[in-house]
Each structure stands twice: as structure tokens, then as C-alpha cells.
mmCIF file of C-alpha atoms in Angstrom:
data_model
loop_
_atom_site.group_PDB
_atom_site.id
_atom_site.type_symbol
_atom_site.label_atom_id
_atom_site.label_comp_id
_atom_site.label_asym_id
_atom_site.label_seq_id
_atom_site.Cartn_x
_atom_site.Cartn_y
_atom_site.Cartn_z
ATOM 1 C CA UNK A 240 125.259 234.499 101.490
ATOM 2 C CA UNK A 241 121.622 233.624 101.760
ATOM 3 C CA UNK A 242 120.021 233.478 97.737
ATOM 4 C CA UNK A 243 116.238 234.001 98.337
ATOM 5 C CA UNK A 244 113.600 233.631 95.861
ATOM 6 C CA UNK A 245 110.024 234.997 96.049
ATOM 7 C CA UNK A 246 106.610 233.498 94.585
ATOM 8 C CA UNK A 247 103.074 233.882 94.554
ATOM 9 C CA UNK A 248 102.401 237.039 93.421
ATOM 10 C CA UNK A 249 99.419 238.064 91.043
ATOM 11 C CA UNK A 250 96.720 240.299 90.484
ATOM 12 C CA UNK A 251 93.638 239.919 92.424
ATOM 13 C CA UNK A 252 90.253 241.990 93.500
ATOM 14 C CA UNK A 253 89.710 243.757 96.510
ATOM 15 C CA UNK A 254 88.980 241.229 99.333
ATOM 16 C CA UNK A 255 90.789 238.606 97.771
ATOM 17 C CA UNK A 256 93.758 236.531 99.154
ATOM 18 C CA UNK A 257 97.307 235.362 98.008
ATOM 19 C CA UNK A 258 100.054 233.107 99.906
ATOM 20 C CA UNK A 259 103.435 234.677 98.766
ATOM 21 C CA UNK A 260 106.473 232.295 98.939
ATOM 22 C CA UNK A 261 110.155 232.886 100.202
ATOM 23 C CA UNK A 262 112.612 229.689 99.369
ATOM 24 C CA UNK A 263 116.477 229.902 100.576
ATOM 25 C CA UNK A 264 118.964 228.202 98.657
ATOM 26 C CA UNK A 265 121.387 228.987 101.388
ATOM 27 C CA UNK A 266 121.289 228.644 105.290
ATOM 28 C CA UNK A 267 117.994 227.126 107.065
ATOM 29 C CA UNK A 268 114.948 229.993 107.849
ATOM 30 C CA UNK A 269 115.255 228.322 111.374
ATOM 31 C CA UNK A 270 118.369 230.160 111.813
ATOM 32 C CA UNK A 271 117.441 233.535 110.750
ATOM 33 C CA UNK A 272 115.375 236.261 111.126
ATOM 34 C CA UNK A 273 113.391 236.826 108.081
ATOM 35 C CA UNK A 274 111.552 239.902 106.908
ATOM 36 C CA UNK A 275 108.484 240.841 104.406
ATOM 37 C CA UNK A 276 108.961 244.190 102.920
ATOM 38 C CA UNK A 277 107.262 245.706 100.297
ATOM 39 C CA UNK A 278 107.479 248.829 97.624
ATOM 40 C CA UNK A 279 105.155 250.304 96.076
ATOM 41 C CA UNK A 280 105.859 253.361 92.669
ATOM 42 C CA UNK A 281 107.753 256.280 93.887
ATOM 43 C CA UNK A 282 107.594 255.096 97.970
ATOM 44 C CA UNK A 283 110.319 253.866 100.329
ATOM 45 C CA UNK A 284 110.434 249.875 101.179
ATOM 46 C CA UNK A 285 108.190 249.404 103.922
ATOM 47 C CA UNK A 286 107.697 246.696 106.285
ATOM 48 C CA UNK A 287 105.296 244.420 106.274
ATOM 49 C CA UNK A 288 106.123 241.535 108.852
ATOM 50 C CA UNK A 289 108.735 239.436 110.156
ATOM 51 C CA UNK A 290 109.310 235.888 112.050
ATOM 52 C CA UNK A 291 112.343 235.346 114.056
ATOM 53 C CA UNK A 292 114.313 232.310 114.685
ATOM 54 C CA UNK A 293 112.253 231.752 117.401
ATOM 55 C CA UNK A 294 109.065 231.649 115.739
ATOM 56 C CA UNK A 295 107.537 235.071 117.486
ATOM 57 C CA UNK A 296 106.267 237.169 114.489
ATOM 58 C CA UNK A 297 105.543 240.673 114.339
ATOM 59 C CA UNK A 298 103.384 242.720 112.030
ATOM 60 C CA UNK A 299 102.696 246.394 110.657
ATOM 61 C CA UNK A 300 99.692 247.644 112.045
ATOM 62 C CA UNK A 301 98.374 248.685 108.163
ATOM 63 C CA UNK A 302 98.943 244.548 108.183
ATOM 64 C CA UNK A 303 97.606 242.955 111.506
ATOM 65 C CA UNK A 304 95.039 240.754 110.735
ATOM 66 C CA UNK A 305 95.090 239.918 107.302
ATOM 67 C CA UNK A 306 98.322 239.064 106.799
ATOM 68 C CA UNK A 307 100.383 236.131 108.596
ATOM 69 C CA UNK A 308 103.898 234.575 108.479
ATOM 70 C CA UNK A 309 104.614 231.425 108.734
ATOM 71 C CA UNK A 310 107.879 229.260 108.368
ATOM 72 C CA UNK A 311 107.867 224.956 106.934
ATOM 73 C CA UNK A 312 111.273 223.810 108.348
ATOM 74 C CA UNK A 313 110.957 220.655 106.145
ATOM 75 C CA UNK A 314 110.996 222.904 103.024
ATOM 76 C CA UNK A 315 112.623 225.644 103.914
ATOM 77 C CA UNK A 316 110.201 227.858 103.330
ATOM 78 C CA UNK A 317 108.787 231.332 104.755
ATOM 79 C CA UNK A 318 105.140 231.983 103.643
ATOM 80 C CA UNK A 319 102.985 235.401 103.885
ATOM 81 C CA UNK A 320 99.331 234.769 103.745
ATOM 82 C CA UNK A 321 97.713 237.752 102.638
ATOM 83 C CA UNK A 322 93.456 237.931 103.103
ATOM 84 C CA UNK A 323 91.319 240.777 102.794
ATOM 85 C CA UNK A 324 93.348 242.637 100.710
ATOM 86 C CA UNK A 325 93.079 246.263 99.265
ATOM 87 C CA UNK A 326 94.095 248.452 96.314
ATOM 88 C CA UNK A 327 96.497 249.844 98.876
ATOM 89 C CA UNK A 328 98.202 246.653 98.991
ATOM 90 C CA UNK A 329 99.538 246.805 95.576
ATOM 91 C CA UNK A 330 103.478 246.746 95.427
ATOM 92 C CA UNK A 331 106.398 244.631 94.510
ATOM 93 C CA UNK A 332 106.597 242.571 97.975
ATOM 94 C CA UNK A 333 110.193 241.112 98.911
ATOM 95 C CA UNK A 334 111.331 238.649 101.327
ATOM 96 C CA UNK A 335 115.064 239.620 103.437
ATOM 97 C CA UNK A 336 117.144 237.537 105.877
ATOM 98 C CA UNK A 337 119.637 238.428 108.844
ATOM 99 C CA UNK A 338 121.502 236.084 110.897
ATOM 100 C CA UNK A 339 121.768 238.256 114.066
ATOM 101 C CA UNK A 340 119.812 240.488 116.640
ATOM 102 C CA UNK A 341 118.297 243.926 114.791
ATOM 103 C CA UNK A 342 115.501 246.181 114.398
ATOM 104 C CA UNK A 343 113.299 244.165 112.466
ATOM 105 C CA UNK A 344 111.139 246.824 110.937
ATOM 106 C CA UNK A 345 114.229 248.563 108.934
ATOM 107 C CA UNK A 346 114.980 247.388 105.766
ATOM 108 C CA UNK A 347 118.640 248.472 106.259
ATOM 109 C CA UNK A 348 119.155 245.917 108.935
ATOM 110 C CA UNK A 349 118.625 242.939 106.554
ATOM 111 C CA UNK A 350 121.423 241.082 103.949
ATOM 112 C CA UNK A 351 120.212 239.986 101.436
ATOM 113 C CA UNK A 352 116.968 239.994 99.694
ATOM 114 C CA UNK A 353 114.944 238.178 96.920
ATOM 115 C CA UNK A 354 113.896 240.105 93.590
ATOM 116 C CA UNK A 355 110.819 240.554 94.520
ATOM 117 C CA UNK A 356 106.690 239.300 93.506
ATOM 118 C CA UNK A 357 104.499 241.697 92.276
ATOM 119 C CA UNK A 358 100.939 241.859 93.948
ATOM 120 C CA UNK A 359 98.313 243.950 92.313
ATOM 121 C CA UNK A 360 94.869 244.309 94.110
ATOM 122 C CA UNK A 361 92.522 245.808 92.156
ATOM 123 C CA UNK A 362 89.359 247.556 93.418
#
């Protein structure tokens, strides 16, 4: 079992930026897929973007552009850089591993998950 842990979060204006954190205490990022997910009040878990073992990324389209993942190897870290950001960012933003081949956009497909960071963007 992969233990995750999620940083970074905070309020900030509209237009501002944040670098949310995702640290493993179990297997190496290189070796997994890992997803960015978030959840805002009274709304599903929605995805946000994912990098593969690989190191291809994808993105939602409410997403592309101002958001990137990235993965440090040496730390074993996943990263979401978040510019530009809007009010309708605001939600409790998780990071979520899997060790095998899956739709990366569902948040059913992934095995564990962090707790969560809360990002507020306020306009």
C-alpha cells in the first residue's frame, strides 16, 4: 500500500499561483501512475491531471494551461503547479496512485489516496 501525503494548499486571490505537493512513503512515483483529483462542496471528485510512469501527462481541459505536473525522482515527489487560478478552483485537491494500466480520468481506477489540501481562490 502506497501512504500519500498532500501539501501546499492555501488561500489565494484570483490570478494567483500555488505548487501543491504529493510525497509517497511507499513505492517510487516512477513506478506508478499518479493522479490529481479534486472536490469541491456538494460535487463529485473530479479530475484534474495525471503523469504516468512514463512521464506523458494529461490534463482536464477546465485545467490546460495553468496547471502542470511534474514528478522529482530524487525526492519522490509529484508536484501540481497551479497559475492563473480562479474562484472556480476552490476545492479540497487530492493526489491518488495505481500501479497498472487504467482510465486515468476516473477516480475509481486509483488505490489509494492522500487526505487531501485545501485550495481556496478568492475573487
Amino acid at each position: 500500500q502506497v501512504q500519500l501525503t498532500e501539501s501546499g494548499g492555501g488561500l489565494v486571490q484570483a490570478g494567483g499561483s500555488l505548487r501543491l505537493s504529493c510525497a509517497s512513503s511507499g513505492r517510487s512515483f516512477s513506478l506508478l501512475h499518479v493522479g490529481w483529483f479534486r472536490q469541491a462542496p456538494g460535487q463529485e471528485r473530479e479530475f484534474v491531471a495525471a503523469l504516468i510512469w512514463s512521464g506523458s501527462t494529461y490534463y482536464a481541459d477546465s485545467v490546460k494551461g495553468r496547471f502542470t505536473i511534474s514528478r522529482d525522482n530524487a525526492k519522490n515527489a509529484v508536484y501540481l503547479q497551479m497559475i492563473s487560478l480562479k474562484p472556480e478552483d476552490t476545492a479540497v485537491y487530492y493526489c491518488a496512485t495505481v500501479g497498472r494500466p487504467v482510465p486515468l480520468g476516473t477516480a475509481g481506477s486509483y488505490d489509494d489516496w492522500g487526505q487531501g489540501t485545501q485550495v481556496t481562490v478568492s475573487s
